PDB file of C-alpha atoms in Angstrom:
ATOM      1  CA  MET A   1     149.603   4.367 -34.187  1.00 56.00           C
ATOM      2  CA  LEU A   2     153.280   4.007 -33.395  1.00 59.00           C
ATOM      3  CA  LEU A   3     154.225   5.907 -36.534  1.00 67.00           C
ATOM      4  CA  LEU A   4     151.828   8.703 -35.587  1.00 65.00           C
ATOM      5  CA  PHE A   5     153.387   8.914 -32.137  1.00 63.00           C
ATOM      6  CA  ILE A   6     156.917   9.053 -33.573  1.00 65.00           C
ATOM      7  CA  VAL A   7     155.933  11.829 -35.980  1.00 69.00           C
ATOM      8  CA  SER A   8     154.215  13.858 -33.256  1.00 71.00           C
ATOM      9  CA  TYR A   9     156.934  13.212 -30.665  1.00 67.00           C
ATOM     10  CA  PRO A  10     158.908  16.451 -31.317  1.00 69.00           C
ATOM     11  CA  ALA A  11     155.715  18.502 -30.914  1.00 73.00           C
ATOM     12  CA  LEU A  12     154.880  16.703 -27.672  1.00 70.00           C
ATOM     13  CA  VAL A  13     158.369  17.386 -26.340  1.00 69.00           C
ATOM     14  CA  PHE A  14     157.976  21.060 -27.229  1.00 71.00           C
ATOM     15  CA  LEU A  15     154.676  21.158 -25.339  1.00 71.00           C
ATOM     16  CA  HIS A  16     156.228  19.349 -22.388  1.00 68.00           C
ATOM     17  CA  ILE A  17     159.022  21.932 -22.150  1.00 69.00           C
ATOM     18  CA  CYS A  18     157.052  25.105 -22.866  1.00 74.00           C
ATOM     19  CA  TYR A  19     153.571  24.182 -21.615  1.00 70.00           C
ATOM     20  CA  PRO A  20     153.996  21.337 -19.097  1.00 69.00           C
ATOM     21  CA  ASP A  21     150.421  21.696 -17.766  1.00 73.00           C
ATOM     22  CA  SER A  22     148.727  21.368 -21.145  1.00 73.00           C
ATOM     23  CA  LYS A  23     146.752  18.263 -22.077  1.00 71.00           C
ATOM     24  CA  GLY A  24     149.135  17.401 -24.888  1.00 66.00           C
ATOM     25  CA  ALA A  25     152.143  17.542 -22.588  1.00 67.00           C
ATOM     26  CA  LYS A  26     150.496  15.294 -20.013  1.00 70.00           C
ATOM     27  CA  ILE A  27     150.447  12.495 -22.572  1.00 71.00           C
ATOM     28  CA  LEU A  28     154.185  12.105 -22.028  1.00 69.00           C
ATOM     29  CA  GLN A  29     153.602  11.470 -18.318  1.00 70.00           C
ATOM     30  CA  PHE A  30     151.894   8.121 -18.869  1.00 71.00           C
ATOM     31  CA  PRO A  31     154.232   5.230 -17.917  1.00 68.00           C
ATOM     32  CA  VAL A  32     153.823   3.444 -21.240  1.00 67.00           C
ATOM     33  CA  ILE A  33     154.580   6.673 -23.096  1.00 70.00           C
ATOM     34  CA  LYS A  34     157.649   7.299 -20.934  1.00 69.00           C
ATOM     35  CA  PHE A  35     158.900   3.819 -21.730  1.00 67.00           C
ATOM     36  CA  SER A  36     158.230   4.309 -25.442  1.00 70.00           C
ATOM     37  CA  CYS A  37     160.071   7.638 -25.430  1.00 72.00           C
ATOM     38  CA  HIS A  38     163.031   6.089 -23.658  1.00 70.00           C
ATOM     39  CA  ALA A  39     163.096   3.210 -26.138  1.00 70.00           C
ATOM     40  CA  ILE A  40     162.884   5.547 -29.140  1.00 74.00           C
ATOM     41  CA  SER A  41     165.656   7.738 -27.754  1.00 74.00           C
ATOM     42  CA  LEU A  42     167.918   4.758 -27.092  1.00 74.00           C
ATOM     43  CA  LEU A  43     167.316   3.203 -30.505  1.00 76.00           C
ATOM     44  CA  THR A  44     167.879   6.554 -32.211  1.00 80.00           C
ATOM     45  CA  LEU A  45     171.191   6.963 -30.402  1.00 79.00           C
ATOM     46  CA  LEU A  46     172.228   3.459 -31.454  1.00 78.00           C
ATOM     47  CA  LEU A  47     171.300   4.291 -35.050  1.00 84.00           C
ATOM     48  CA  LEU A  48     173.388   7.465 -34.919  1.00 84.00           C
ATOM     49  CA  ILE A  49     176.290   5.441 -33.523  1.00 81.00           C
ATOM     50  CA  VAL A  50     176.079   2.997 -36.422  1.00 81.00           C
ATOM     51  CA  VAL A  51     175.969   5.855 -38.939  1.00 85.00           C
ATOM     52  CA  SER A  52     178.903   7.587 -37.234  1.00 83.00           C
ATOM     53  CA  THR A  53     180.936   4.374 -37.332  1.00 77.00           C
ATOM     54  CA  ILE A  54     180.261   3.984 -41.049  1.00 81.00           C
ATOM     55  CA  GLU A  55     181.187   7.620 -41.679  1.00 79.00           C
ATOM     56  CA  SER A  56     184.452   7.327 -39.762  1.00 75.00           C
ATOM     57  CA  SER A  57     185.494   4.350 -41.892  1.00 68.00           C
ATOM     58  CA  HIS A  58     185.084   6.517 -45.010  1.00 69.00           C
ATOM     59  CA  SER A  59     186.440   9.756 -43.546  1.00 65.00           C
ATOM     60  CA  VAL A  60     189.717   9.653 -45.498  1.00 65.00           C
ATOM     61  CA  SER A  61     189.233  11.141 -48.940  1.00 66.00           C
ATOM     62  CA  LYS A  62     191.980  11.051 -51.543  1.00 70.00           C
ATOM     63  CA  SER A  63     190.411  14.044 -53.268  1.00 74.00           C
ATOM     64  CA  ARG A  64     190.530  16.234 -50.152  1.00 82.00           C
ATOM     65  CA  THR A  65     194.229  16.957 -49.830  1.00 86.00           C
ATOM     66  CA  LEU A  66     196.319  19.926 -48.788  1.00 86.00           C
ATOM     67  CA  ARG A  67     197.122  20.792 -52.399  1.00 86.00           C
ATOM     68  CA  SER A  68     193.516  20.615 -53.596  1.00 86.00           C
ATOM     69  CA  GLU A  69     191.928  22.407 -50.637  1.00 86.00           C
ATOM     70  CA  TYR A  70     194.631  24.879 -49.595  1.00 87.00           C
ATOM     71  CA  SER A  71     196.950  25.280 -52.566  1.00 87.00           C
ATOM     72  CA  ARG A  72     198.432  28.509 -51.200  1.00 86.00           C
ATOM     73  CA  VAL A  73     199.432  26.838 -47.936  1.00 85.00           C
ATOM     74  CA  HIS A  74     200.780  23.862 -49.857  1.00 84.00           C
ATOM     75  CA  ASN A  75     202.899  25.914 -52.250  1.00 85.00           C
ATOM     76  CA  ASN A  76     204.033  28.766 -50.002  1.00 84.00           C
ATOM     77  CA  SER A  77     204.386  27.038 -46.650  1.00 84.00           C
ATOM     78  CA  TYR A  78     204.440  23.258 -46.802  1.00 84.00           C
ATOM     79  CA  LEU A  79     206.836  22.879 -49.720  1.00 84.00           C
ATOM     80  CA  LYS A  80     209.026  25.589 -48.246  1.00 82.00           C
ATOM     81  CA  LEU A  81     209.246  23.722 -44.947  1.00 82.00           C
ATOM     82  CA  ARG A  82     210.207  20.525 -46.756  1.00 83.00           C
ATOM     83  CA  ARG A  83     212.849  22.299 -48.798  1.00 81.00           C
ATOM     84  CA  GLU A  84     214.436  24.625 -46.256  1.00 79.00           C
ATOM     85  CA  CYS A  85     214.169  22.516 -43.112  1.00 78.00           C
ATOM     86  CA  ASN A  86     215.252  19.235 -44.731  1.00 70.00           C
ATOM     87  CA  TYR A  87     212.137  17.429 -43.512  1.00 70.00           C
ATOM     88  CA  GLU A  88     210.453  14.726 -45.559  1.00 71.00           C
ATOM     89  CA  LEU A  89     207.238  15.365 -43.599  1.00 72.00           C
ATOM     90  CA  PHE A  90     204.271  13.660 -45.289  1.00 76.00           C
ATOM     91  CA  GLY A  91     205.381  13.509 -48.895  1.00 78.00           C
ATOM     92  CA  ASP A  92     204.533  15.880 -51.710  1.00 82.00           C
ATOM     93  CA  ASP A  93     200.861  15.947 -50.705  1.00 83.00           C
ATOM     94  CA  PHE A  94     198.639  14.293 -48.096  1.00 85.00           C
ATOM     95  CA  PRO A  95     194.943  13.859 -47.173  1.00 86.00           C
ATOM     96  CA  LEU A  96     193.488  16.182 -44.563  1.00 88.00           C
ATOM     97  CA  ARG A  97     191.855  15.539 -41.226  1.00 88.00           C
ATOM     98  CA  PRO A  98     188.180  16.468 -40.776  1.00 86.00           C
ATOM     99  CA  SER A  99     187.960  20.198 -40.190  1.00 86.00           C
ATOM    100  CA  SER A 100     184.309  20.427 -39.127  1.00 87.00           C
ATOM    101  CA  PRO A 101     181.791  18.127 -37.436  1.00 88.00           C
ATOM    102  CA  SER A 102     179.407  16.136 -39.563  1.00 87.00           C
ATOM    103  CA  VAL A 103     175.651  16.246 -39.131  1.00 90.00           C
ATOM    104  CA  THR A 104     175.855  12.927 -37.292  1.00 89.00           C
ATOM    105  CA  ASP A 105     178.456  14.336 -34.886  1.00 89.00           C
ATOM    106  CA  ILE A 106     176.205  17.299 -34.133  1.00 91.00           C
ATOM    107  CA  LEU A 107     173.179  15.064 -33.533  1.00 89.00           C
ATOM    108  CA  ILE A 108     175.155  12.773 -31.227  1.00 88.00           C
ATOM    109  CA  THR A 109     176.421  15.840 -29.363  1.00 90.00           C
ATOM    110  CA  LEU A 110     172.856  17.062 -28.853  1.00 88.00           C
ATOM    111  CA  TRP A 111     171.745  13.598 -27.741  1.00 85.00           C
ATOM    112  CA  ILE A 112     174.601  13.243 -25.252  1.00 87.00           C
ATOM    113  CA  THR A 113     173.993  16.765 -23.940  1.00 88.00           C
ATOM    114  CA  GLY A 114     170.376  15.831 -23.294  1.00 83.00           C
ATOM    115  CA  LEU A 115     171.383  12.605 -21.551  1.00 83.00           C
ATOM    116  CA  VAL A 116     173.891  14.459 -19.365  1.00 86.00           C
ATOM    117  CA  TYR A 117     171.201  16.965 -18.405  1.00 84.00           C
ATOM    118  CA  GLN A 118     168.800  14.124 -17.627  1.00 80.00           C
ATOM    119  CA  GLU A 119     171.390  12.369 -15.469  1.00 82.00           C
ATOM    120  CA  CYS A 120     172.210  15.557 -13.553  1.00 83.00           C
ATOM    121  CA  ASN A 121     168.510  16.247 -13.056  1.00 80.00           C
ATOM    122  CA  GLN A 122     167.975  12.764 -11.623  1.00 79.00           C
ATOM    123  CA  ILE A 123     170.861  13.214  -9.195  1.00 81.00           C
ATOM    124  CA  PHE A 124     169.529  16.608  -8.133  1.00 81.00           C
ATOM    125  CA  THR A 125     165.985  15.278  -7.691  1.00 79.00           C
ATOM    126  CA  ASN A 126     166.643  11.905  -6.052  1.00 77.00           C
ATOM    127  CA  GLY A 127     169.960  12.527  -4.344  1.00 77.00           C
ATOM    128  CA  ILE A 128     173.249  10.862  -5.111  1.00 76.00           C
ATOM    129  CA  LEU A 129     172.713   7.988  -2.659  1.00 74.00           C
ATOM    130  CA  GLU A 130     169.406   7.021  -4.261  1.00 71.00           C
ATOM    131  CA  HIS A 131     171.051   7.279  -7.647  1.00 70.00           C
ATOM    132  CA  LEU A 132     173.699   4.637  -6.955  1.00 75.00           C
ATOM    133  CA  SER A 133     172.933   1.455  -8.905  1.00 73.00           C
ATOM    134  CA  ILE A 134     174.532  -0.737 -11.530  1.00 71.00           C
ATOM    135  CA  TYR A 135     172.421   0.745 -14.321  1.00 72.00           C
ATOM    136  CA  ASN A 136     173.192   4.308 -13.290  1.00 76.00           C
ATOM    137  CA  PHE A 137     176.864   3.378 -13.107  1.00 79.00           C
ATOM    138  CA  LEU A 138     176.601   2.162 -16.700  1.00 78.00           C
ATOM    139  CA  ASP A 139     174.948   5.442 -17.643  1.00 79.00           C
ATOM    140  CA  PHE A 140     177.729   7.404 -15.968  1.00 83.00           C
ATOM    141  CA  SER A 141     180.418   5.332 -17.702  1.00 83.00           C
ATOM    142  CA  LEU A 142     178.650   5.690 -21.031  1.00 83.00           C
ATOM    143  CA  LEU A 143     178.267   9.455 -20.777  1.00 86.00           C
ATOM    144  CA  SER A 144     181.840   9.907 -19.546  1.00 88.00           C
ATOM    145  CA  ALA A 145     183.186   7.965 -22.520  1.00 88.00           C
ATOM    146  CA  TYR A 146     181.043   9.875 -25.003  1.00 88.00           C
ATOM    147  CA  VAL A 147     181.866  13.272 -23.500  1.00 91.00           C
ATOM    148  CA  ALA A 148     185.580  12.444 -23.659  1.00 91.00           C
ATOM    149  CA  THR A 149     185.183  11.206 -27.240  1.00 90.00           C
ATOM    150  CA  LEU A 150     183.366  14.313 -28.420  1.00 90.00           C
ATOM    151  CA  SER A 151     185.772  16.598 -26.571  1.00 92.00           C
ATOM    152  CA  LEU A 152     188.777  15.005 -28.271  1.00 92.00           C
ATOM    153  CA  ARG A 153     187.057  15.105 -31.662  1.00 91.00           C
ATOM    154  CA  TYR A 154     186.298  18.817 -31.428  1.00 93.00           C
ATOM    155  CA  TRP A 155     189.743  19.496 -29.972  1.00 94.00           C
ATOM    156  CA  THR A 156     191.456  17.939 -33.007  1.00 92.00           C
ATOM    157  CA  MET A 157     189.310  20.140 -35.242  1.00 93.00           C
ATOM    158  CA  LEU A 158     190.439  23.197 -33.300  1.00 94.00           C
ATOM    159  CA  LYS A 159     194.054  22.060 -33.643  1.00 93.00           C
ATOM    160  CA  PHE A 160     193.486  21.666 -37.392  1.00 92.00           C
ATOM    161  CA  HIS A 161     192.345  25.267 -37.776  1.00 92.00           C
ATOM    162  CA  ASP A 162     195.071  26.527 -35.448  1.00 92.00           C
ATOM    163  CA  ALA A 163     197.712  24.726 -37.513  1.00 89.00           C
ATOM    164  CA  LEU A 164     196.204  26.047 -40.729  1.00 89.00           C
ATOM    165  CA  ASP A 165     196.262  29.617 -39.424  1.00 89.00           C
ATOM    166  CA  THR A 166     199.891  29.188 -38.406  1.00 86.00           C
ATOM    167  CA  LEU A 167     200.933  27.912 -41.827  1.00 85.00           C
ATOM    168  CA  GLN A 168     199.022  30.652 -43.613  1.00 84.00           C
ATOM    169  CA  LYS A 169     201.190  33.312 -42.063  1.00 78.00           C
ATOM    170  CA  THR A 170     204.320  34.392 -43.890  1.00 66.00           C
ATOM    171  CA  PRO A 171     207.077  33.610 -43.546  1.00 77.00           C
ATOM    172  CA  VAL A 172     206.960  30.187 -41.902  1.00 78.00           C
ATOM    173  CA  THR A 173     209.918  28.867 -39.952  1.00 79.00           C
ATOM    174  CA  CYS A 174     211.209  25.434 -39.064  1.00 79.00           C
ATOM    175  CA  ASN A 175     209.490  25.807 -35.697  1.00 79.00           C
ATOM    176  CA  ASP A 176     206.176  25.514 -37.522  1.00 79.00           C
ATOM    177  CA  VAL A 177     206.901  21.997 -38.768  1.00 81.00           C
ATOM    178  CA  GLU A 178     204.993  20.407 -35.892  1.00 83.00           C
ATOM    179  CA  GLN A 179     201.829  22.188 -36.995  1.00 85.00           C
ATOM    180  CA  VAL A 180     201.706  20.109 -40.178  1.00 86.00           C
ATOM    181  CA  TYR A 181     201.042  17.017 -38.061  1.00 88.00           C
ATOM    182  CA  TRP A 182     197.557  18.253 -37.163  1.00 90.00           C
ATOM    183  CA  LEU A 183     196.591  18.546 -40.815  1.00 88.00           C
ATOM    184  CA  ASN A 184     197.534  15.040 -41.884  1.00 87.00           C
ATOM    185  CA  THR A 185     195.030  12.198 -41.638  1.00 84.00           C
ATOM    186  CA  ASP A 186     197.386   9.418 -42.736  1.00 81.00           C
ATOM    187  CA  ARG A 187     197.310   7.082 -39.737  1.00 81.00           C
ATOM    188  CA  LEU A 188     200.611   5.478 -40.668  1.00 82.00           C
ATOM    189  CA  ARG A 189     202.312   8.758 -39.782  1.00 83.00           C
ATOM    190  CA  TRP A 190     200.418   9.371 -36.545  1.00 85.00           C
ATOM    191  CA  SER A 191     201.841   8.850 -33.094  1.00 86.00           C
ATOM    192  CA  GLN A 192     200.368   6.048 -31.006  1.00 86.00           C
ATOM    193  CA  ASP A 193     198.708   8.463 -28.596  1.00 88.00           C
ATOM    194  CA  ASP A 194     197.114  10.597 -31.298  1.00 90.00           C
ATOM    195  CA  PRO A 195     193.779  11.998 -30.027  1.00 89.00           C
ATOM    196  CA  ILE A 196     191.879  10.271 -32.833  1.00 88.00           C
ATOM    197  CA  ASN A 197     193.284   6.888 -31.785  1.00 88.00           C
ATOM    198  CA  VAL A 198     192.348   7.580 -28.175  1.00 90.00           C
ATOM    199  CA  LEU A 199     188.840   8.787 -28.973  1.00 88.00           C
ATOM    200  CA  GLU A 200     188.145   5.801 -31.216  1.00 86.00           C
ATOM    201  CA  GLY A 201     189.067   3.489 -28.360  1.00 88.00           C
ATOM    202  CA  LEU A 202     186.747   5.380 -26.023  1.00 87.00           C
ATOM    203  CA  PHE A 203     184.063   5.439 -28.696  1.00 85.00           C
ATOM    204  CA  ALA A 204     184.265   1.663 -29.066  1.00 84.00           C
ATOM    205  CA  ILE A 205     183.910   1.199 -25.296  1.00 85.00           C
ATOM    206  CA  ALA A 206     180.954   3.586 -25.213  1.00 83.00           C
ATOM    207  CA  ASN A 207     179.313   1.741 -28.102  1.00 79.00           C
ATOM    208  CA  ILE A 208     179.576  -1.566 -26.261  1.00 80.00           C
ATOM    209  CA  ILE A 209     177.972  -0.012 -23.190  1.00 78.00           C
ATOM    210  CA  SER A 210     175.259   1.563 -25.352  1.00 74.00           C
ATOM    211  CA  PHE A 211     174.261  -1.762 -26.858  1.00 72.00           C
ATOM    212  CA  PHE A 212     174.451  -3.358 -23.419  1.00 72.00           C
ATOM    213  CA  ARG A 213     171.852  -0.843 -22.235  1.00 68.00           C
ATOM    214  CA  ILE A 214     169.340  -2.566 -24.499  1.00 65.00           C
ATOM    215  CA  SER A 215     168.780  -4.775 -21.447  1.00 63.00           C
ATOM    216  CA  TYR A 216     166.569  -1.920 -20.250  1.00 59.00           C
ATOM    217  CA  LEU A 217     164.078  -2.897 -22.921  1.00 56.00           C
ATOM    218  CA  LEU A 218     164.189  -6.669 -22.462  1.00 58.00           C
ATOM    219  CA  PRO A 219     161.758  -6.892 -19.501  1.00 58.00           C
ATOM    220  CA  ALA A 220     159.023  -5.493 -21.752  1.00 52.00           C
ATOM    221  CA  ASN A 221     159.319  -8.503 -24.059  1.00 50.00           C
ATOM    222  CA  GLU A 222     157.104 -11.440 -23.113  1.00 50.00           C
ATOM    223  CA  ILE A 223     159.873 -13.943 -23.881  1.00 49.00           C
ATOM    224  CA  LEU A 224     163.125 -12.141 -23.099  1.00 47.00           C
ATOM    225  CA  GLY A 225     161.756 -10.317 -20.047  1.00 47.00           C
ATOM    226  CA  PRO A 226     161.109 -13.376 -17.839  1.00 51.00           C
ATOM    227  CA  LEU A 227     164.348 -14.925 -19.090  1.00 49.00           C
ATOM    228  CA  GLN A 228     166.355 -11.884 -18.029  1.00 47.00           C
ATOM    229  CA  ILE A 229     164.665 -11.786 -14.618  1.00 49.00           C
ATOM    230  CA  SER A 230     165.290 -15.512 -14.120  1.00 51.00           C
ATOM    231  CA  LEU A 231     168.956 -15.173 -15.021  1.00 48.00           C
ATOM    232  CA  GLY A 232     169.308 -12.229 -12.654  1.00 51.00           C
ATOM    233  CA  ARG A 233     167.794 -14.204  -9.788  1.00 48.00           C
ATOM    234  CA  MET A 234     169.963 -17.230 -10.563  1.00 47.00           C
ATOM    235  CA  ILE A 235     173.081 -15.070 -10.362  1.00 46.00           C
ATOM    236  CA  LYS A 236     171.961 -13.610  -7.028  1.00 47.00           C
ATOM    237  CA  VAL A 237     171.256 -17.075  -5.605  1.00 42.00           C
ATOM    238  CA  SER A 238     174.620 -18.422  -6.780  1.00 45.00           C
ATOM    239  CA  HIS A 239     176.376 -15.658  -4.873  1.00 47.00           C
TER     240      HIS A 239
END
């Protein structure tokens, strides 16, 4: 039954958006269905986070270098800058930064966009005063961290293409040396405040908050639910 619901969930969402008064769409209005949808969405986001973390650890490819991918830029621009400007730069060749988002990045972007829309809709419907709570504060912190992370990730990709366009022009000058930085993915040659370093810190914080939000699901468990409620009451009494 659960598998059938998961398979039919996209169709139900489509009905809910396009035909909210239909019988199929009203299924999503049942409390147990709402809870199940929220749980599925949260678990899917956590799964995407795990996949994204694994992908980022294997993002550096020795086969994807400036010479192999953009030989013309390497021969006509990069080597010329090293020779004429007396810069060592990043050696004879170097691995490249990601130039386009992965499928996982796109899915996370869509998920976060939906969560931001949901959060804004709740504020608009209930009012900002009614929206103030510890869980909503966690949601706001989570979404802020993810939005900042995704913004920095896409910004570095834009800088990559901007640097590549600059180096593809002829002739290049010594003023274009700084553009090479945005092509290199060797972390040993990055500055401490490189956007990738910053976004990975934010991404780690957001991941911790995401897993902490699993506490939403604990009250539904017959063992963990009462335990969580008891701990919450004990903390209130102690204060």
